[in-house]
Structures are given as structure tokens and as C-alpha cells.
Coordinates of C-alpha atoms in Angstrom, one line a residue:
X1 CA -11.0 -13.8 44.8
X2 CA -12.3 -10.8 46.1
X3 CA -11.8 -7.1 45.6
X4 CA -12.6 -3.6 45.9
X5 CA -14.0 -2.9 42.9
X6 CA -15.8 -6.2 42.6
X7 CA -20.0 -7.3 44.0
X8 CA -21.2 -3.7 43.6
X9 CA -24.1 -2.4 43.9
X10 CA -25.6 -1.8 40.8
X11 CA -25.7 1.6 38.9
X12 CA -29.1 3.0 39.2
X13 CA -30.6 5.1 36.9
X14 CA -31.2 8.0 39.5
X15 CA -27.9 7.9 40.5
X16 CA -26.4 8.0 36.6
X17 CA -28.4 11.2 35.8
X18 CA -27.6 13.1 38.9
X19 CA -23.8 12.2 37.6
X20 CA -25.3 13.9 34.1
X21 CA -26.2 17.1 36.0
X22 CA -23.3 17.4 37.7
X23 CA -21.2 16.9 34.0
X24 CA -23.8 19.5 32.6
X25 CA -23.1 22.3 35.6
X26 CA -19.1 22.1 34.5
X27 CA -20.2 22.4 30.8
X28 CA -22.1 25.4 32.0
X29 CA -25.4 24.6 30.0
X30 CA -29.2 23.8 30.5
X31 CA -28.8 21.0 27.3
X32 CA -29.3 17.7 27.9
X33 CA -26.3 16.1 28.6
X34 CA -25.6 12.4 27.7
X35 CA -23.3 10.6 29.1
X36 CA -21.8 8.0 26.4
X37 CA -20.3 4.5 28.0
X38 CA -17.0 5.0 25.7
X39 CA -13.7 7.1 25.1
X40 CA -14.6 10.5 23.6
X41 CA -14.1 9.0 20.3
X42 CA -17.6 7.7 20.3
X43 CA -19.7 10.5 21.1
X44 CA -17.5 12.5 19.0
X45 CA -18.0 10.1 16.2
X46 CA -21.4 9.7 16.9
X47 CA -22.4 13.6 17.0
X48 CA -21.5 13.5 13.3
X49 CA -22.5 11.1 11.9
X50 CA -26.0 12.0 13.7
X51 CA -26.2 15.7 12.5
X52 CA -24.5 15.8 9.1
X53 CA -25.7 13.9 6.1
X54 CA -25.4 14.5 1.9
X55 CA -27.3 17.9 2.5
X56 CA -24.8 19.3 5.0
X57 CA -22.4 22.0 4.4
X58 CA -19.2 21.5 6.6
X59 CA -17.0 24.3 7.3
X60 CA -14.3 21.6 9.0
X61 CA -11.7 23.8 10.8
X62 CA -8.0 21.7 11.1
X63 CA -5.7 23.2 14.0
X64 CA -3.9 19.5 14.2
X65 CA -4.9 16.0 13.8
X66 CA -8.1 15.6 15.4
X67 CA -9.5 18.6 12.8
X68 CA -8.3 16.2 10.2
X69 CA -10.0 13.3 11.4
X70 CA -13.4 15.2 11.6
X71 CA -13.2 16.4 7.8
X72 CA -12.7 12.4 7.1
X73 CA -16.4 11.3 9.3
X74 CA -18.0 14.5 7.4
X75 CA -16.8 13.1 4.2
X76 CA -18.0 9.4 4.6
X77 CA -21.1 10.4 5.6
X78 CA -21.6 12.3 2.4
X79 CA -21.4 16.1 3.6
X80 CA -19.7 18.7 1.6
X81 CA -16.7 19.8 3.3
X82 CA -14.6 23.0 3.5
X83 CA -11.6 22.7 4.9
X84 CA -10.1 25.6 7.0
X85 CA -6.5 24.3 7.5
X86 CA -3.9 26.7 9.8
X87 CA -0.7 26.0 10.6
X88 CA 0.1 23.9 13.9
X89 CA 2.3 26.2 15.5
X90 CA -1.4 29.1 15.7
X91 CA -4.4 29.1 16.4
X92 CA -7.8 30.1 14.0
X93 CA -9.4 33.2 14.1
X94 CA -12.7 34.6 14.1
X95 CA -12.2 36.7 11.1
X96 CA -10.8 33.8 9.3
X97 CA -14.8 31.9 10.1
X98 CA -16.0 35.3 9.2
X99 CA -14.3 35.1 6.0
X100 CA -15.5 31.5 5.1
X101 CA -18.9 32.0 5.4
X102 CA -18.4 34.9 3.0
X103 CA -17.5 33.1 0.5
X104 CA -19.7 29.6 1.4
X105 CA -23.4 30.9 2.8
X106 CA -24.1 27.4 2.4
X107 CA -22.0 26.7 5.1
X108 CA -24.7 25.3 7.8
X109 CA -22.0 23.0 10.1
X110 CA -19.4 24.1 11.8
X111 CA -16.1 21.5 13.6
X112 CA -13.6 22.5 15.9
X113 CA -11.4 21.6 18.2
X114 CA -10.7 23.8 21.3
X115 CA -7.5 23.1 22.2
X116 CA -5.8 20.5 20.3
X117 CA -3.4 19.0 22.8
X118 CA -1.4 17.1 20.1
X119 CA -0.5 20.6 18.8
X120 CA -0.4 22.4 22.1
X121 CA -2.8 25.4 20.4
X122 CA -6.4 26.5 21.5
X123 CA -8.9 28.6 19.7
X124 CA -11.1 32.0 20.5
X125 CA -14.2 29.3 20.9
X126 CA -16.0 32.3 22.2
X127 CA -15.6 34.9 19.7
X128 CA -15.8 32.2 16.9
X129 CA -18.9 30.9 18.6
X130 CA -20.5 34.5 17.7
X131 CA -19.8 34.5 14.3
X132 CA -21.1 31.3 13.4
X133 CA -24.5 32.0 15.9
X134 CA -24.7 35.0 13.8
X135 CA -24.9 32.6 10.5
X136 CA -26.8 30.5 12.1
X137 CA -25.1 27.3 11.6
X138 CA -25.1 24.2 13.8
X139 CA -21.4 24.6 15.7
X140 CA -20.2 21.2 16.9
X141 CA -17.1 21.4 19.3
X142 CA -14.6 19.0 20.6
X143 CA -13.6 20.2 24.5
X144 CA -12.3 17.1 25.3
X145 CA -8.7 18.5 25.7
X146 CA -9.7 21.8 27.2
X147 CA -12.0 20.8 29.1
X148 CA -10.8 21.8 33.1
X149 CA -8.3 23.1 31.7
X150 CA -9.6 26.5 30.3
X151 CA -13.0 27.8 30.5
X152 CA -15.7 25.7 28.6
X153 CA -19.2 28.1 28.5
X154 CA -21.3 25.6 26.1
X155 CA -24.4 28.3 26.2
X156 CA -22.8 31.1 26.3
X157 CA -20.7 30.3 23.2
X158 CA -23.4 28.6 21.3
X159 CA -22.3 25.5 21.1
X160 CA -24.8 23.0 20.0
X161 CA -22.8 19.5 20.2
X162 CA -20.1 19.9 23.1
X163 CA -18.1 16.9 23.4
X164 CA -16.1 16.1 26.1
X165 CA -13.8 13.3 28.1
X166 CA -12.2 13.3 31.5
X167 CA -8.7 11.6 30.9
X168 CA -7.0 14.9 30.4
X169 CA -7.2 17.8 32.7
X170 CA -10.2 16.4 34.6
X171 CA -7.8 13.7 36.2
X172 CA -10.3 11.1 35.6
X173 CA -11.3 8.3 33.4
X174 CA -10.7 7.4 29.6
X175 CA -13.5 4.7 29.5
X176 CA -16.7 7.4 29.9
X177 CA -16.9 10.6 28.3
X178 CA -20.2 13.0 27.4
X179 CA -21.7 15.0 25.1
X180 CA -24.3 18.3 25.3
X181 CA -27.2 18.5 22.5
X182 CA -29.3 21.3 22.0
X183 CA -32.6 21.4 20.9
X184 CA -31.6 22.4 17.2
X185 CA -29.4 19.7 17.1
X186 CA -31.9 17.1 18.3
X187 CA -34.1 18.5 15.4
X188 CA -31.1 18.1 12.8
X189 CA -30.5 14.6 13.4
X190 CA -34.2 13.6 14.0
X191 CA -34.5 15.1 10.2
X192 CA -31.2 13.0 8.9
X193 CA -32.1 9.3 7.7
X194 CA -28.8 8.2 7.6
X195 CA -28.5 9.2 11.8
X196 CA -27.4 5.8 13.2
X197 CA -30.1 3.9 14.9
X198 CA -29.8 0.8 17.3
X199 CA -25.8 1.2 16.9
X200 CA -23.5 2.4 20.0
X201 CA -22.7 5.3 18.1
X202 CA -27.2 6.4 18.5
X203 CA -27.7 9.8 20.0
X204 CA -31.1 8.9 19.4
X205 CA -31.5 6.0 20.3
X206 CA -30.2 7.3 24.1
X207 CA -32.9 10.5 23.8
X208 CA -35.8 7.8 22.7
X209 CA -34.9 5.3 25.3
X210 CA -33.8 7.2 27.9
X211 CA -34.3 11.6 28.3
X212 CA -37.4 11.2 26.9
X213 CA -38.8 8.8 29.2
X214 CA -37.7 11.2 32.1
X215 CA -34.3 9.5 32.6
X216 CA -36.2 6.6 34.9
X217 CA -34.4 3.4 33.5
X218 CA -31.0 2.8 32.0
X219 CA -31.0 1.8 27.9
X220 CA -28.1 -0.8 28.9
X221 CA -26.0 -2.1 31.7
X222 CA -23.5 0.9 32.5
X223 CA -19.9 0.9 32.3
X224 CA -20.0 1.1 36.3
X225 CA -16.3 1.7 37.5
X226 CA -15.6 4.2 35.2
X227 CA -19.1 5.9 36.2
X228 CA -18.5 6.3 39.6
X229 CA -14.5 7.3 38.5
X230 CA -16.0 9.9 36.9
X231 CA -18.4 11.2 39.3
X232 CA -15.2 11.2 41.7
X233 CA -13.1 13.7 39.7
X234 CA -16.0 16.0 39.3
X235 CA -16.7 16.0 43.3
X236 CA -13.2 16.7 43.6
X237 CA -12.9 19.7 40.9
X238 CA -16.1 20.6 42.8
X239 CA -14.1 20.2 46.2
X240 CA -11.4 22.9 45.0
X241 CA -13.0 24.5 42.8
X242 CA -13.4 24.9 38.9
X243 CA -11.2 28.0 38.7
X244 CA -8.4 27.0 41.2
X245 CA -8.1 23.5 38.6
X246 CA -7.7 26.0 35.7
X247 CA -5.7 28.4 36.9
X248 CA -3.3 25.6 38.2
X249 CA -3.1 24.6 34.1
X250 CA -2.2 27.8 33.2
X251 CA 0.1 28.1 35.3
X252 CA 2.0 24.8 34.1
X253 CA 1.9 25.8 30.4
X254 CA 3.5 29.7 31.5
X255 CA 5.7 27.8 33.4
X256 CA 7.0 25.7 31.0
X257 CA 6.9 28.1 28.2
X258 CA 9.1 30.2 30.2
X259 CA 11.8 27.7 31.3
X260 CA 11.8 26.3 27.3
X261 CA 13.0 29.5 26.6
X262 CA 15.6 29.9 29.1
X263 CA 16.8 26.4 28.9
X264 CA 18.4 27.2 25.4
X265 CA 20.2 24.3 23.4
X266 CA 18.1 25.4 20.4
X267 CA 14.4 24.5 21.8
X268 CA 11.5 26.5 21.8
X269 CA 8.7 26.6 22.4
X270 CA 5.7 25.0 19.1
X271 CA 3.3 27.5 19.4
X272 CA 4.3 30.6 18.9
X273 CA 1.8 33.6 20.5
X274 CA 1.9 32.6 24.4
X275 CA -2.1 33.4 23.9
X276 CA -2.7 30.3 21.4
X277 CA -1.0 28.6 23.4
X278 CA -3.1 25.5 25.4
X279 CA -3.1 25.6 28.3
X280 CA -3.8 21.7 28.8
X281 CA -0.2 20.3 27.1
X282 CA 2.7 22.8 25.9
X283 CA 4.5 21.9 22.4
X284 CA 8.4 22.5 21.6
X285 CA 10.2 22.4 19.0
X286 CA 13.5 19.9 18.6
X287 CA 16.4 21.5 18.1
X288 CA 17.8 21.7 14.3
X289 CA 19.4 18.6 13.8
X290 CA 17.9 17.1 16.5
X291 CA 14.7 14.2 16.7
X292 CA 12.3 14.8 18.8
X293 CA 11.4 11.4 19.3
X294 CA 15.2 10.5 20.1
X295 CA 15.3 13.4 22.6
X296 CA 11.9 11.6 24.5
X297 CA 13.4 8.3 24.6
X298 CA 16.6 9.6 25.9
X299 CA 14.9 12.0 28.8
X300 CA 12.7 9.2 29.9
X301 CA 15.6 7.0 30.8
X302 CA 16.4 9.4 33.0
X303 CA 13.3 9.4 34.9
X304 CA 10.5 7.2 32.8
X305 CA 8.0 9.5 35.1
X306 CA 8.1 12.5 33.0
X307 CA 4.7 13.6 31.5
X308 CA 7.2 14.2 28.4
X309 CA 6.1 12.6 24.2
X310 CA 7.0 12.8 21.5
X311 CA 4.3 14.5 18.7
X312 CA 2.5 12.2 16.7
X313 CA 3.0 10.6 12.8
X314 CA 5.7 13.2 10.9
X315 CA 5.8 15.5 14.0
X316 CA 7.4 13.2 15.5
X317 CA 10.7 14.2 14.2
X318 CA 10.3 17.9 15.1
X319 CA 7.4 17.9 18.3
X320 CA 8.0 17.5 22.2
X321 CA 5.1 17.9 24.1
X322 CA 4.9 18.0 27.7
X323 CA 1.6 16.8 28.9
X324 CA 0.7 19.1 31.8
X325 CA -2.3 18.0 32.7
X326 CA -4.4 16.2 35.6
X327 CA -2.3 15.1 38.4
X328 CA 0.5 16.4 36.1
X329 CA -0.3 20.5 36.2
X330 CA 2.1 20.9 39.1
X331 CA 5.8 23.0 40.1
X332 CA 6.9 19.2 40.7
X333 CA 6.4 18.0 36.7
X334 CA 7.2 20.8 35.1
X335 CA 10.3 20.8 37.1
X336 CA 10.9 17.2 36.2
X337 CA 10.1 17.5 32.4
X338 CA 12.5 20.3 32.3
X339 CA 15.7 18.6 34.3
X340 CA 14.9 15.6 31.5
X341 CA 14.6 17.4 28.7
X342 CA 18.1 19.4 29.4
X343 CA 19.7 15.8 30.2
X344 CA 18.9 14.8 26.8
X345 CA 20.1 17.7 24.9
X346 CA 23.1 18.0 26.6
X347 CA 23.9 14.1 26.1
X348 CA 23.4 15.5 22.1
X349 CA 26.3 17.5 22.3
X350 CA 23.6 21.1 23.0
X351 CA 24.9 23.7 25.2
X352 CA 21.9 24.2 28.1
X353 CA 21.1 26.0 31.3
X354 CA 19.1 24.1 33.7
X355 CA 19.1 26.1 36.7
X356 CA 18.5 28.7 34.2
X357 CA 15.3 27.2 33.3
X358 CA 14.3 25.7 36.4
X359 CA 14.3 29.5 37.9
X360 CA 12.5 30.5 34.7
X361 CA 9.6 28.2 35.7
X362 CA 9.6 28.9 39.4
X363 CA 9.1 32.7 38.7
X364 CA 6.8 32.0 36.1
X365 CA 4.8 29.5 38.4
X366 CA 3.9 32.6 40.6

């Protein structure tokens, strides 16, 4: 049988680090950028468990699950960990980080996500970023969501581990994802012994075997189709343009904001401030009385299409999230998710105004 995507050339190791630059010109930084053969739970994982150890001090923010997950990886790998939980429906501020380090100088690592798109919220990265450069702790950031979506200035903010993946507002693969490392974080995990060595979650392993011997032959056989998948999507955000991609975001999360709103039947919209709000994936909130996961499963008989889900664990009782992003940040899904969405509350016996909201979009969209 033959096929496409079969008998390829192999990856060579020139061509997978001019993929790396290209990843590290839309991260905006001059680190070294590795590209990890993986989802982005792996480098995420892996930047961890490489950098933090029983002598690190976490300040572990939680804006949804993802937050939650991280304080759980600090934890097992014996760090001390502070906690700085907000509620879903915000976002963390700057003074709140301030505040922390007040009362923990300890504090030398900081986690957060950007924009948590199970929770549809994003965080101030860059006036966070300042406060904890000012402290001087290592700040370790999960862009994975935000990522093409919003702006993402890795140097500029300070960020010393930047992870990222492409299956969201990149349009592009789940199977590769990549992470930035600066210098200071190199020099934390070369001094942590328990930094994992030989094992696919080895930061180190890929700066011994491969940036430090100039990038000149590959530690492994790479994951080749999603590779060249992902040096597609970033041509084509090159192609149109990093700001036209995020602008088209935003405008899908105003414009679904603004016809949740007008659609009525009790729904609205997760996140409360329109400036917390992400925009990679927008959150509403179910009706009183309503299940959010009843309401999904109900609008996607109507049209199984709909970037429309239900939230995740217990907010799946009270969370709709319409998942705006990629090939989904258009008029034509927002439209769709919208017409769905009102189907199902009307067939639970909710007053709603479609047109309403589908005009609240369009003018929004603009």
C-alpha cells in the first residue's frame, strides 16, 4: 500500500533546527529552543521535574486545572509549594505575586498558566513577569493555550521555561510541542540531582546530546509527520501574519461574549471582566437549573460540528466552553456554536433570542 505520508525522506538534523528557529522567532526569544517529540504534557512535565528539587520554593499559581496539576509534579518531586488558588471565573494579579513574595522571600520558582483554556481566563503574564524578575525567581510558564492566540514575549516577560504546543490556536499538531530554556534555567537543573537523565522527560539529555554539539545530529529518530505538520502551521501564521492570527482570536471570544449575552435564557458568560477573559476558548455559564453537560450533548445533535464542550470533572455541571480556536476562530463557528447552544436551551423550556445573539456577534465581530 502506498501513501502520501509514507517512504519519506528522512528528517535531517539541519532541517529540524531551522524548524527550532522558526518556533523560537514566534516565542520571541534568543533561548534555545527545544523541540520535544511529544504532546505538551512532556516538556511541561519535564521542565519541572528538571528545575525544581527538595531545595525549591514553589509559588504554584492555580487559575483552573492545569495550575493544579503543576502544584502535584512540584510536590512529588519534593519542592515546597505555595499555592496561590483564584477563583475560575478571574484571572491573578500582579499585586496578588507581589503579595506572596512578601510574605515567602523563599519563594525562588514561580508556575503559571497564561490562559487556561479549560477556564476560559488569561493572566497579566507581562506585569507578573516583572514582579517576579524583580525577586529574582526562576518563572516557568505554560503558553500552550495562548500561544497564537494572544501575544507570547518570552524575553520580554522574563520567562525562563516557556512551554508551548500547537494543537490550539496554532492550528497544527498535538503529537510535537516545544519548550524555551534560558541560561539560568540550564544552570538550575544542571545543579538538581534528581533532573531526569536518559528518560524522555531529559532537558539535559537533549542540551548534552544535541545544542551542545551545535545541533549537527539528531539524539533519536524524530516524530517526522508531526515535524513537518508543525513547520506547516508556522509558515502559514508566517504567511498571514502573527497579528492578523491573533486578532482573528480576539475577535471570536468578543464575539461570542457578546452574543452570550444577548442570547438570554439565563447564560452568561464564565469569566466575568471581558479583559480576563481568553482569548483562545470563551467559558459560559449553564443556566440555573440547567447541566451543562446536558445542554452539549443536546446542541451537538443539532450539528455534531460545533467547536461547543462541556467543562471538565465538577464543572461539568455548570461550564460550556466554546472552543474558538485554530480553524475554529471564525464569524462561521461562532455563528454555529451560538444557533446550537439556543436550540438546546430552548428545547429545556428557556426563553432565547437567536437573531438577537447572532446580530450581537456580527457587530461585535467588526
Amino acid at each position: 500500500m502506498t501513501h502520501p505520508f509514507l517512504d519519506l525522506a528522512p528528517l535531517t538534523a539541519a532541517h529540524f533546527a531551522s524548524i527550532e528557529d522558526r518556533v523560537a522567532r514566534l516565542l520571541s526569544t534568543r533561548q534555545d529552543v527545544v523541540i520535544t517529540q511529544g504532546e505538551a504534557l512532556l516538556p511541561l512535565e519535564g521542565a519541572i521535574r528538571s528545575a525544581a528539587g527538595p531545595g525549591t520554593t514553589a509559588l504554584n499559581v492555580i487559575t483552573g486545572p492545569y495550575g493544579q496539576t503543576f502544584g502535584d509534579w512540584l510536590r512529588d518531586c519534593g519542592a515546597t509549594v505555595i499555592d496561590l488558588a483564584v477563583p475560575f471565573h478571574t484571572a491573578v494579579g500582579a499585586e496578588q505575586i507581589r503579595e506572596a513574595f512578601a510574605e515567602h522571600p523563599e519563594i525562588d520558582f514561580v508556575s503559571l498558566v497564561h490562559a487556561e483554556a479549560a477556564t476560559g481566563n488569561t493572566n497579566p503574564v507581562a506585569e507578573i513577569g516583572d514582579v517576579v524578575r524583580r525577586h529574582g525567581a526562576l518563572f516557568y510558564l505554560d503558553a500552550v493555550a495562548s500561544i497564537g492566540a494572544e501575544p507570547v514575549l518570552t524575553d520580554a516577560w522574563g520567562v525562563d521555561l516557556c512551554v508551548i504546543g500547537a494543537q490550539k490556536a496554532m492550528g497544527g499538531p498535538a503529537g510535537v510541542s516545544a519548550v524555551s530554556v534560558s541560561e539560568r534555567a540550564w544552570a538550575r537543573m544542571a545543579a538538581n540531582p534528581g533532573a531526569p537523565r536518559r528518560s524522555y522527560l531529559s532537558l539535559l539529555d537533549w542540551k548534552d546530546r544535541w545544542l551542545d554539539g551545535g545541533r549537527k545530529a539528531l539524539p533519536h529518530a524524530p516524530a517526522q509527520l508531526e515535524m513537518l505538520a508543525l513547520e506547516a502551521c508556522v509558515e502559514r501564521i508566517e504567511s498571514v501574519g502573527l497579528d492578523v492570527v491573533m486578532d482573528r482570536h480576539r475577535r471570536a471570544a468578543e464575539a461570542t461574549r457578546a452574543g452570550a449575552r444577548a442570547l438570554g435564557g439565563g447564560i452568561e458568560p464564565y469569566v466575568h471582566e471581558d479583559r480576563e477573559a481568553a482569548p483562545v476558548a470563551t467559558t459560559l455559564r449553564a443556566p440555573s437549573g440547567a447541566v451543562a453537560s446536558e445542554l452539549v450533548a443536546r446542541a451537538l445533535t443539532s450539528d455534531p460540528a460545533v467547536p461547543l464542550v462541556a467543562g471538565g470533572g465538577a464543572l461539568a455541571k455548570e461550564m460550556i466552553r466554546v472552543n474558538h480556536y485554530g480553524v475554529d476562530a471564525t464569524p462561521g463557528a461562532v455563528r454555529a456554536s451560538l444557533a446550537a447552544l439556543g436550540g438546546a436551551l430552548r428545547e429545556n423550556g428557556l426563553g432565547v433570542d437567536v437573531e438577537a445573539a447572532l446580530r450581537a456577534a456580527e457587530g461585535a465581530w467588526r
